[in-house]
Coordinates of N, CA and C in Angstrom, one line a residue:
V1 N -18.4 -3.9 18.9 CA -19.0 -5.2 18.6 C -18.3 -6.3 19.6
V2 N -19.1 -6.8 20.5 CA -18.6 -7.7 21.5 C -18.7 -9.1 21.1
S3 N -19.6 -9.4 20.1 CA -19.7 -10.8 19.6 C -20.4 -10.7 18.2
W4 N -19.9 -11.5 17.3 CA -20.5 -11.6 16.0 C -21.7 -12.5 15.9
G5 N -21.8 -13.4 16.9 CA -22.9 -14.4 16.9 C -22.6 -15.5 15.9
N6 N -23.5 -16.5 15.8 CA -23.4 -17.6 14.9 C -24.2 -17.3 13.7
V7 N -23.6 -16.5 12.8 CA -24.3 -16.0 11.6 C -23.4 -16.4 10.4
N8 N -24.1 -16.8 9.3 CA -23.5 -17.1 8.1 C -23.3 -15.9 7.2
F9 N -22.3 -15.0 7.6 CA -22.1 -13.8 6.9 C -21.7 -14.0 5.5
S10 N -22.1 -13.0 4.6 CA -21.7 -13.1 3.2 C -20.2 -12.8 3.1
N11 N -19.6 -13.3 2.1 CA -18.2 -13.0 1.8 C -17.9 -11.7 1.2
N12 N -19.0 -11.0 0.9 CA -19.0 -9.6 0.3 C -19.4 -8.7 1.4
Q13 N -18.5 -7.9 2.0 CA -18.8 -7.0 3.1 C -18.5 -5.5 2.7
E14 N -18.6 -5.2 1.4 CA -18.3 -3.8 0.9 C -19.2 -2.8 1.7
A15 N -18.6 -1.8 2.3 CA -19.2 -0.7 3.0 C -20.2 -1.1 4.1
S16 N -20.0 -2.3 4.7 CA -20.9 -2.8 5.7 C -20.9 -2.0 7.0
F17 N -19.8 -1.4 7.3 CA -19.7 -0.6 8.6 C -19.2 0.8 8.3
M18 N -19.3 1.2 7.0 CA -18.7 2.5 6.6 C -19.3 3.6 7.4
N19 N -18.4 4.5 7.9 CA -18.8 5.7 8.7 C -19.5 5.4 10.0
C20 N -19.3 4.2 10.6 CA -19.8 4.0 11.9 C -18.7 4.6 12.9
T21 N -18.8 5.9 13.1 CA -17.8 6.7 13.7 C -17.5 6.4 15.2
N22 N -18.4 5.7 15.8 CA -18.2 5.3 17.2 C -17.6 3.9 17.3
L23 N -17.4 3.2 16.2 CA -16.9 1.9 16.3 C -15.4 1.9 16.5
T24 N -15.0 1.5 17.7 CA -13.6 1.5 18.1 C -13.0 0.1 18.3
K25 N -13.8 -0.9 18.4 CA -13.3 -2.3 18.7 C -14.2 -3.3 18.2
I26 N -13.7 -4.4 17.6 CA -14.5 -5.5 17.1 C -14.0 -6.8 17.7
A27 N -14.9 -7.8 17.8 CA -14.6 -9.1 18.5 C -13.9 -10.0 17.5
S28 N -13.3 -11.0 18.0 CA -12.6 -12.0 17.2 C -13.6 -13.0 16.6
N29 N -13.3 -13.5 15.4 CA -14.1 -14.5 14.8 C -13.3 -14.9 13.5
G30 N -12.3 -15.7 13.7 CA -11.4 -16.0 12.6 C -12.0 -16.7 11.4
I31 N -13.0 -17.6 11.7 CA -13.7 -18.3 10.6 C -14.4 -17.4 9.7
W32 N -15.1 -16.4 10.2 CA -15.8 -15.5 9.4 C -14.8 -14.5 8.6
F33 N -13.9 -14.0 9.4 CA -12.9 -13.0 8.8 C -12.2 -13.6 7.6
N34 N -11.9 -14.9 7.7 CA -11.1 -15.5 6.7 C -11.9 -16.1 5.5
K35 N -13.2 -15.8 5.5 CA -14.0 -16.1 4.3 C -14.3 -14.8 3.5
I36 N -14.0 -13.7 4.0 CA -14.3 -12.4 3.3 C -13.5 -12.3 2.0
K37 N -14.1 -12.0 0.9 CA -13.4 -11.8 -0.3 C -13.4 -10.4 -0.8
H38 N -14.5 -9.7 -0.5 CA -14.6 -8.3 -1.0 C -15.0 -7.4 0.2
A39 N -14.1 -6.4 0.4 CA -14.4 -5.5 1.6 C -14.1 -4.1 1.4
H40 N -14.3 -3.6 0.1 CA -14.1 -2.2 -0.1 C -14.9 -1.3 0.9
A41 N -14.2 -0.4 1.6 CA -14.9 0.5 2.5 C -15.6 -0.1 3.7
M42 N -15.2 -1.4 4.0 CA -15.9 -2.1 5.1 C -15.9 -1.4 6.4
F43 N -14.8 -0.9 6.8 CA -14.7 -0.1 8.1 C -14.2 1.3 7.8
S44 N -14.3 1.8 6.6 CA -13.8 3.1 6.3 C -14.6 4.2 7.1
G45 N -13.8 5.1 7.7 CA -14.4 6.1 8.5 C -14.8 5.7 9.9
C46 N -14.4 4.5 10.3 CA -14.6 4.0 11.7 C -13.4 4.5 12.5
K47 N -13.4 4.2 13.8 CA -12.3 4.6 14.7 C -11.6 3.4 15.3
L48 N -11.4 2.4 14.6 CA -10.8 1.2 15.1 C -9.3 1.5 15.4
T49 N -8.9 1.1 16.6 CA -7.5 1.4 17.0 C -6.7 0.1 17.0
E50 N -7.4 -1.1 16.9 CA -6.7 -2.4 16.8 C -7.6 -3.4 16.1
L51 N -7.0 -4.5 15.6 CA -7.7 -5.5 15.0 C -7.5 -6.8 15.7
P52 N -8.5 -7.7 15.8 CA -8.3 -9.0 16.4 C -7.1 -9.8 15.8
D53 N -6.4 -10.5 16.6 CA -5.2 -11.3 16.2 C -5.6 -12.3 15.1
D54 N -6.8 -12.8 15.1 CA -7.2 -13.8 14.2 C -7.8 -13.2 12.9
M55 N -7.8 -11.9 12.7 CA -8.3 -11.3 11.5 C -7.1 -11.3 10.4
L56 N -7.0 -12.5 9.7 CA -6.0 -12.6 8.8 C -6.4 -12.3 7.3
L57 N -7.7 -12.4 7.1 CA -8.2 -12.0 5.7 C -7.5 -12.8 4.6
S58 N -7.4 -14.1 4.9 CA -6.6 -14.9 4.0 C -7.2 -15.2 2.6
E59 N -8.6 -14.9 2.5 CA -9.2 -15.0 1.2 C -9.6 -13.7 0.5
L60 N -9.1 -12.6 1.1 CA -9.5 -11.3 0.6 C -8.9 -11.0 -0.7
I61 N -9.8 -10.6 -1.7 CA -9.4 -10.2 -3.0 C -9.4 -8.7 -3.2
T62 N -10.5 -8.1 -2.7 CA -10.7 -6.7 -2.9 C -10.7 -6.0 -1.5
G63 N -9.6 -5.2 -1.2 CA -9.5 -4.5 0.0 C -9.9 -3.0 -0.2
G64 N -10.0 -2.6 -1.4 CA -10.4 -1.2 -1.7 C -10.3 -1.0 -3.2
T65 N -11.2 -0.2 -3.7 CA -11.2 0.1 -5.2 C -11.2 1.7 -5.3
N66 N -11.0 2.1 -6.5 CA -10.9 3.5 -6.8 C -12.3 4.1 -7.0
N67 N -13.1 3.9 -6.0 CA -14.5 4.4 -6.0 C -14.7 5.2 -4.7
S68 N -15.9 5.7 -4.5 CA -16.2 6.5 -3.3 C -16.2 5.6 -2.1
G69 N -15.9 6.1 -0.9 CA -15.9 5.3 0.3 C -14.6 4.9 0.9
G70 N -13.6 4.9 0.1 CA -12.2 4.6 0.6 C -12.0 3.1 0.7
G71 N -10.8 2.7 1.2 CA -10.5 1.3 1.3 C -11.0 0.7 2.6
M72 N -10.7 -0.6 2.9 CA -11.3 -1.3 4.0 C -11.1 -0.6 5.3
F73 N -10.0 -0.1 5.6 CA -9.7 0.5 6.9 C -9.3 2.0 6.7
N74 N -9.7 2.6 5.7 CA -9.3 4.0 5.4 C -9.8 4.9 6.5
G75 N -8.9 5.7 7.0 CA -9.3 6.7 8.0 C -9.5 6.2 9.4
C76 N -9.1 4.9 9.7 CA -9.2 4.4 11.1 C -8.0 4.9 11.9
K77 N -7.8 4.4 13.0 CA -6.7 4.8 13.9 C -5.8 3.6 14.2
L78 N -5.6 2.7 13.3 CA -4.8 1.5 13.6 C -3.3 1.9 13.7
T79 N -2.7 1.3 14.8 CA -1.3 1.5 15.0 C -0.5 0.3 14.6
S80 N -1.1 -0.9 14.4 CA -0.5 -2.1 14.0 C -1.5 -3.0 13.4
L81 N -1.0 -4.0 12.7 CA -1.8 -5.1 12.0 C -1.5 -6.4 12.7
P82 N -2.4 -7.4 12.6 CA -2.1 -8.7 13.1 C -0.8 -9.3 12.6
S83 N 0.0 -9.8 13.4 CA 1.4 -10.2 13.0 C 1.3 -11.3 11.9
M84 N 0.2 -12.1 11.8 CA 0.2 -13.2 10.9 C -0.6 -12.8 9.6
M85 N -1.0 -11.5 9.5 CA -1.8 -11.1 8.3 C -0.8 -10.9 7.1
T86 N -1.1 -11.7 6.0 CA -0.2 -11.6 4.9 C -0.9 -11.2 3.6
L87 N -2.2 -11.3 3.5 CA -3.0 -10.9 2.4 C -2.5 -11.6 1.1
P88 N -2.5 -12.9 1.1 CA -1.9 -13.6 -0.1 C -2.7 -13.6 -1.4
K89 N -4.0 -13.3 -1.3 CA -4.8 -13.3 -2.5 C -5.3 -11.9 -2.9
L90 N -4.8 -10.9 -2.1 CA -5.3 -9.5 -2.4 C -4.9 -9.1 -3.8
V91 N -5.8 -8.6 -4.6 CA -5.6 -8.0 -5.9 C -5.7 -6.5 -5.9
E92 N -6.8 -6.0 -5.3 CA -7.1 -4.6 -5.2 C -6.9 -4.1 -3.8
G93 N -6.0 -3.2 -3.6 CA -5.8 -2.7 -2.2 C -5.9 -1.2 -2.1
Y94 N -6.6 -0.6 -3.1 CA -6.6 0.9 -3.1 C -7.1 1.5 -1.8
R95 N -6.3 2.3 -1.2 CA -6.6 3.0 0.1 C -6.9 2.1 1.2
M96 N -6.5 0.8 1.2 CA -7.0 -0.1 2.2 C -6.6 0.3 3.6
F97 N -5.3 0.8 3.8 CA -4.9 1.2 5.1 C -4.5 2.7 5.1
A98 N -5.0 3.5 4.2 CA -4.7 4.9 4.1 C -5.1 5.6 5.4
N99 N -4.3 6.6 5.7 CA -4.7 7.5 6.8 C -4.9 6.8 8.2
N100 N -4.0 5.9 8.5 CA -3.9 5.3 9.8 C -2.7 5.8 10.5
R101 N -2.2 5.0 11.5 CA -1.0 5.3 12.3 C 0.0 4.1 12.3
L102 N 0.0 3.4 11.2 CA 0.9 2.2 11.2 C 2.3 2.6 11.2
T103 N 3.1 1.8 11.9 CA 4.6 2.1 11.9 C 5.4 1.0 11.2
E104 N 4.7 -0.2 11.0 CA 5.4 -1.2 10.2 C 4.3 -2.2 9.7
T105 N 4.7 -3.0 8.7 CA 3.8 -4.0 8.2 C 4.2 -5.4 8.6
P106 N 3.3 -6.4 8.7 CA 3.7 -7.7 9.2 C 4.8 -8.3 8.3
I107 N 5.6 -9.1 9.0 CA 6.9 -9.6 8.3 C 6.6 -10.5 7.1
G108 N 5.4 -11.2 7.1 CA 5.1 -12.1 6.0 C 4.3 -11.4 4.9
M109 N 4.1 -10.1 4.9 CA 3.2 -9.4 4.0 C 4.1 -9.0 2.8
T110 N 4.1 -9.8 1.7 CA 4.8 -9.4 0.5 C 3.9 -8.9 -0.6
L111 N 2.6 -9.1 -0.4 CA 1.6 -8.7 -1.4 C 1.9 -9.3 -2.8
P112 N 2.0 -10.6 -2.9 CA 2.4 -11.2 -4.2 C 1.4 -11.1 -5.3
N113 N 0.1 -10.8 -5.1 CA -0.9 -10.7 -6.1 C -1.5 -9.4 -6.2
A114 N -1.0 -8.4 -5.5 CA -1.6 -7.1 -5.5 C -1.3 -6.4 -6.8
N115 N -2.3 -6.1 -7.6 CA -2.2 -5.4 -8.9 C -2.4 -3.9 -8.7
D116 N -3.4 -3.5 -7.9 CA -3.6 -2.1 -7.6 C -3.3 -1.8 -6.1
A117 N -2.2 -1.1 -5.9 CA -1.8 -0.7 -4.5 C -1.9 0.8 -4.3
G118 N -2.7 1.5 -5.1 CA -2.7 2.9 -5.1 C -3.2 3.4 -3.7
Y119 N -2.4 4.3 -3.1 CA -2.7 4.9 -1.8 C -2.8 3.9 -0.7
M120 N -2.4 2.7 -0.9 CA -2.7 1.6 0.1 C -2.2 1.9 1.5
F121 N -1.0 2.5 1.6 CA -0.5 2.9 2.9 C -0.2 4.4 3.0
Y122 N -0.9 5.2 2.2 CA -0.7 6.6 2.2 C -1.0 7.2 3.6
G123 N -0.2 8.1 4.1 CA -0.5 8.9 5.3 C -0.3 8.2 6.6
N124 N 0.6 7.2 6.6 CA 0.8 6.5 7.9 C 2.2 6.9 8.5
L125 N 2.7 6.1 9.4 CA 3.9 6.5 10.1 C 5.0 5.4 9.8
L126 N 4.9 4.7 8.7 CA 5.7 3.6 8.4 C 7.2 3.9 8.4
T127 N 8.0 3.0 9.0 CA 9.4 3.1 9.0 C 10.1 1.8 8.4
N128 N 9.3 0.7 8.4 CA 9.9 -0.5 7.9 C 8.9 -1.2 7.0
I129 N 9.3 -1.3 5.7 CA 8.5 -2.1 4.7 C 9.4 -3.0 4.0
S130 N 10.4 -3.6 4.7 CA 11.4 -4.4 4.0 C 10.9 -5.7 3.5
N131 N 9.7 -6.1 3.9 CA 9.1 -7.4 3.5 C 8.3 -7.2 2.2
I132 N 7.8 -6.1 1.8 CA 6.9 -5.9 0.7 C 7.7 -5.9 -0.6
S133 N 7.2 -6.6 -1.6 CA 7.8 -6.7 -2.9 C 7.0 -6.3 -4.1
L134 N 5.6 -6.5 -4.0 CA 4.7 -6.1 -5.1 C 5.2 -6.5 -6.5
P135 N 5.4 -7.8 -6.7 CA 6.0 -8.3 -8.0 C 5.1 -8.2 -9.2
V136 N 3.7 -8.1 -9.0 CA 2.8 -8.0 -10.2 C 2.1 -6.6 -10.2
C137 N 2.4 -5.7 -9.3 CA 1.7 -4.5 -9.2 C 1.9 -3.6 -10.5
T138 N 0.8 -3.1 -11.0 CA 0.8 -2.2 -12.2 C 0.5 -0.7 -11.8
L139 N -0.3 -0.6 -10.7 CA -0.7 0.7 -10.3 C -0.3 1.0 -8.8
A140 N 0.6 1.9 -8.6 CA 1.1 2.2 -7.2 C 1.1 3.7 -7.0
D141 N 0.1 4.4 -7.5 CA 0.0 5.8 -7.3 C -0.1 6.2 -5.8
S142 N 0.9 6.8 -5.2 CA 0.9 7.3 -3.8 C 0.8 6.2 -2.8
T143 N 1.3 5.0 -3.2 CA 1.2 3.9 -2.2 C 1.8 4.2 -0.9
F144 N 3.0 4.7 -0.8 CA 3.7 5.0 0.4 C 3.9 6.5 0.7
R145 N 3.2 7.3 -0.1 CA 3.3 8.8 0.0 C 3.1 9.3 1.4
A146 N 4.0 10.2 1.8 CA 3.8 10.9 3.1 C 4.2 10.0 4.3
N147 N 4.9 8.9 4.1 CA 5.5 8.1 5.2 C 7.0 8.6 5.3
V148 N 7.2 9.6 6.1 CA 8.5 10.2 6.1 C 9.6 9.4 6.8
G149 N 9.2 8.3 7.5 CA 10.2 7.4 8.1 C 10.7 6.4 7.3
I150 N 10.3 6.2 6.0 CA 10.8 5.2 5.1 C 12.1 5.6 4.5
T151 N 13.2 4.9 4.9 CA 14.5 5.3 4.3 C 15.0 4.2 3.4
S152 N 14.4 3.1 3.3 CA 14.9 2.0 2.4 C 13.8 1.1 2.1
I153 N 13.9 0.3 1.0 CA 13.0 -0.7 0.6 C 13.8 -2.0 0.3
S154 N 13.1 -3.1 0.2 CA 13.7 -4.4 0.0 C 14.4 -4.4 -1.4
E155 N 15.5 -5.2 -1.5 CA 16.1 -5.4 -2.8 C 15.2 -6.2 -3.7
T156 N 14.1 -6.8 -3.2 CA 13.2 -7.6 -4.0 C 12.1 -6.7 -4.6
M157 N 12.0 -5.5 -4.1 CA 10.9 -4.6 -4.6 C 11.5 -3.9 -5.9
T158 N 11.5 -4.6 -7.0 CA 12.0 -4.1 -8.2 C 10.9 -3.6 -9.1
L159 N 9.6 -3.9 -8.8 CA 8.5 -3.4 -9.5 C 8.5 -3.6 -11.0
P160 N 8.7 -4.9 -11.5 CA 8.9 -5.2 -12.9 C 7.6 -4.9 -13.8
E161 N 6.4 -4.9 -13.2 CA 5.2 -4.7 -14.0 C 4.6 -3.3 -13.8
L162 N 5.3 -2.4 -13.0 CA 4.7 -1.1 -12.7 C 4.5 -0.3 -13.9
I163 N 3.3 0.3 -14.1 CA 3.0 1.2 -15.2 C 2.8 2.6 -14.6
N164 N 2.0 2.7 -13.5 CA 1.8 4.1 -12.9 C 2.3 4.1 -11.5
G165 N 3.4 4.9 -11.3 CA 4.0 5.0 -10.0 C 3.9 6.4 -9.5
G166 N 3.1 7.2 -10.0 CA 3.0 8.6 -9.6 C 2.8 8.8 -8.1
G167 N 3.7 9.5 -7.5 CA 3.6 9.8 -6.1 C 3.9 8.6 -5.1
M168 N 4.4 7.5 -5.7 CA 4.5 6.3 -4.9 C 5.3 6.5 -3.6
F169 N 6.5 7.1 -3.7 CA 7.4 7.3 -2.6 C 7.6 8.8 -2.3
N170 N 6.7 9.6 -2.8 CA 6.8 11.1 -2.6 C 6.8 11.4 -1.1
G171 N 7.9 12.1 -0.7 CA 8.0 12.6 0.7 C 8.6 11.6 1.6
C172 N 9.0 10.4 1.1 CA 9.8 9.5 1.9 C 11.2 9.9 2.0
K173 N 12.1 9.1 2.6 CA 13.5 9.5 2.7 C 14.4 8.4 2.2
L174 N 14.1 7.9 1.0 CA 14.9 6.8 0.4 C 16.3 7.4 0.0
T175 N 17.3 6.6 0.4 CA 18.7 7.0 0.1 C 19.2 6.2 -1.1
H176 N 18.6 5.1 -1.5 CA 19.0 4.3 -2.6 C 17.9 3.4 -3.1
L177 N 18.0 2.9 -4.3 CA 17.0 2.0 -4.9 C 17.6 0.6 -5.1
P178 N 16.8 -0.4 -5.2 CA 17.3 -1.8 -5.4 C 18.2 -1.8 -6.7
V179 N 19.3 -2.6 -6.6 CA 20.2 -2.6 -7.7 C 19.6 -3.1 -9.0
N180 N 18.6 -4.0 -8.9 CA 18.0 -4.6 -10.1 C 16.7 -3.8 -10.5
M181 N 16.4 -2.7 -10.0 CA 15.2 -1.9 -10.3 C 15.5 -1.2 -11.7
T182 N 14.7 -1.6 -12.7 CA 14.9 -0.9 -14.0 C 13.6 -0.1 -14.4
L183 N 12.5 -0.5 -13.9 CA 11.2 0.2 -14.2 C 11.0 0.3 -15.7
D184 N 11.2 -0.8 -16.4 CA 11.1 -0.9 -17.8 C 9.7 -0.6 -18.4
K185 N 8.7 -0.9 -17.6 CA 7.3 -0.7 -18.0 C 6.7 0.6 -17.5
L186 N 7.4 1.4 -16.7 CA 6.9 2.6 -16.1 C 6.5 3.6 -17.1
S187 N 5.3 4.0 -17.2 CA 4.8 5.0 -18.1 C 4.6 6.3 -17.4
I188 N 3.9 6.3 -16.2 CA 3.6 7.5 -15.5 C 4.4 7.5 -14.2
G189 N 5.4 8.3 -14.1 CA 6.2 8.5 -12.9 C 5.9 9.8 -12.2
G190 N 5.2 10.6 -12.9 CA 4.8 11.9 -12.3 C 3.8 12.6 -13.2
T191 N 2.8 13.2 -12.6 CA 1.7 13.8 -13.3 C 1.6 15.3 -13.2
G192 N 2.4 15.9 -12.3 CA 2.4 17.3 -12.1 C 1.2 17.8 -11.3
N193 N 0.5 16.9 -10.7 CA -0.6 17.3 -9.8 C -0.2 17.3 -8.3
S194 N -1.1 17.4 -7.4 CA -0.8 17.6 -6.0 C -0.3 16.3 -5.4
N195 N -0.4 15.1 -6.1 CA 0.1 13.9 -5.5 C 1.6 13.8 -5.6
G196 N 2.2 14.7 -6.4 CA 3.7 14.7 -6.6 C 4.1 13.5 -7.4
S197 N 5.4 13.3 -7.5 CA 6.0 12.3 -8.4 C 6.6 11.1 -7.6
M198 N 7.0 10.1 -8.3 CA 7.3 8.8 -7.7 C 8.4 8.9 -6.7
F199 N 9.5 9.6 -7.0 CA 10.6 9.7 -6.1 C 10.9 11.2 -5.6
Q200 N 9.9 12.0 -5.7 CA 10.0 13.4 -5.3 C 10.4 13.6 -3.9
N201 N 11.4 14.5 -3.6 CA 11.7 14.8 -2.2 C 12.2 13.7 -1.4
N202 N 13.1 12.8 -2.0 CA 13.8 11.8 -1.3 C 15.2 12.2 -1.1
R203 N 16.1 11.3 -0.9 CA 17.5 11.6 -0.7 C 18.4 10.8 -1.6
L204 N 18.0 10.5 -2.8 CA 18.7 9.7 -3.8 C 19.9 10.5 -4.3
T205 N 21.0 9.8 -4.4 CA 22.2 10.4 -5.1 C 22.7 9.7 -6.3
D206 N 22.1 8.5 -6.5 CA 22.4 7.7 -7.7 C 21.2 6.9 -8.1
L207 N 21.3 6.2 -9.2 CA 20.2 5.3 -9.7 C 20.8 4.0 -10.1
P208 N 20.0 2.9 -10.1 CA 20.5 1.6 -10.5 C 21.0 1.6 -11.9
L209 N 22.0 0.8 -12.1 CA 22.8 0.9 -13.4 C 21.9 0.6 -14.6
G210 N 20.9 -0.3 -14.5 CA 20.1 -0.7 -15.7 C 18.9 0.2 -15.9
M211 N 18.7 1.2 -15.1 CA 17.5 2.1 -15.2 C 17.6 3.1 -16.3
T212 N 16.8 2.9 -17.4 CA 16.8 3.9 -18.5 C 15.5 4.5 -18.7
L213 N 14.4 3.9 -18.1 CA 13.1 4.5 -18.2 C 12.6 4.5 -19.6
K214 N 12.8 3.4 -20.3 CA 12.5 3.4 -21.7 C 11.0 3.5 -22.1
S215 N 10.1 3.3 -21.2 CA 8.7 3.4 -21.5 C 8.0 4.7 -20.9
L216 N 8.8 5.5 -20.3 CA 8.3 6.7 -19.6 C 7.6 7.7 -20.6
T217 N 6.4 8.0 -20.3 CA 5.7 9.1 -21.1 C 5.4 10.3 -20.3
R218 N 5.2 10.2 -19.0 CA 5.0 11.3 -18.1 C 5.9 11.2 -16.9
G219 N 6.8 12.1 -16.8 CA 7.7 12.0 -15.6 C 7.9 13.4 -14.9
S220 N 6.8 14.2 -14.9 CA 6.9 15.5 -14.3 C 7.4 15.4 -12.8
G221 N 8.6 16.0 -12.6 CA 9.1 16.0 -11.2 C 9.6 14.7 -10.7
L222 N 9.8 13.7 -11.6 CA 10.1 12.4 -11.1 C 11.2 12.3 -10.1
F223 N 12.3 13.0 -10.2 CA 13.4 13.0 -9.3 C 13.6 14.4 -8.6
A224 N 12.6 15.2 -8.6 CA 12.7 16.5 -8.0 C 13.0 16.4 -6.6
G225 N 13.9 17.3 -6.1 CA 14.3 17.3 -4.7 C 15.3 16.3 -4.3
N226 N 15.9 15.6 -5.2 CA 17.0 14.7 -5.0 C 18.3 15.3 -5.4
T227 N 19.4 14.7 -5.2 CA 20.7 15.2 -5.7 C 21.4 14.1 -6.5
I228 N 20.8 13.6 -7.5 CA 21.4 12.6 -8.3 C 22.6 13.2 -9.1
N229 N 23.7 12.5 -9.1 CA 24.9 13.0 -9.7 C 24.7 13.2 -11.2
T230 N 25.3 14.2 -11.8 CA 25.1 14.7 -13.2 C 25.4 13.5 -14.2
N231 N 26.5 12.8 -14.0 CA 26.9 11.8 -14.9 C 25.8 10.7 -15.0
R232 N 25.3 10.3 -13.8 CA 24.3 9.2 -13.9 C 23.0 9.7 -14.5
Y233 N 22.6 10.9 -14.2 CA 21.3 11.5 -14.7 C 21.4 11.6 -16.2
S234 N 22.6 11.9 -16.7 CA 22.8 12.1 -18.2 C 22.7 10.8 -18.9
K235 N 22.8 9.7 -18.3 CA 22.7 8.4 -18.9 C 21.3 7.9 -19.1
L236 N 20.3 8.6 -18.6 CA 18.9 8.2 -18.8 C 18.5 8.3 -20.2

């Protein structure tokens, strides 16, 4: 797409370019991009390798839902995101950036309003997510799964509202968790299915002092593949 033209595009762009498999590049048009509110599967299945610098998506609410078609950029070939993209209003991010080649997220992207971040960054090459906090997130099934370069997360990522974290960090390389992470509302930490469990196959040797997992109902394999010391595990 070399030019979008002078068109009053709708703010709902769900599936508008889904499976356009030859689409590798799109033109700039910040005014239009920053009016989009709903974009489930908008570029899913395309072959975008980069995004325009002015694609900030500052009004975006829905970047992906748990329906067919995948998230907004699911299955593209993105290696980076615009440095000023923060997604301040995003609520649903299900599979939004899944199966790309991202190595880091923009420094200002904390995702303050993201409630559903399921599979959001699944299957990328992330090494640095130190900016992301997800303070209101309730669903984070497989959010960062299979990003083997992730060794740490921010001390602000305590996930106080998280209910479903099944597979969230499965296959990462976390060596420790934030000191104030208690996961008091976590109900599902592992389901026993192919997604794996929240902290499965990491490198944890200890757990935060206040973590008792008092609401946990399903924790199949929650800490499988770690080496948490016996004394700390016994205190759960």
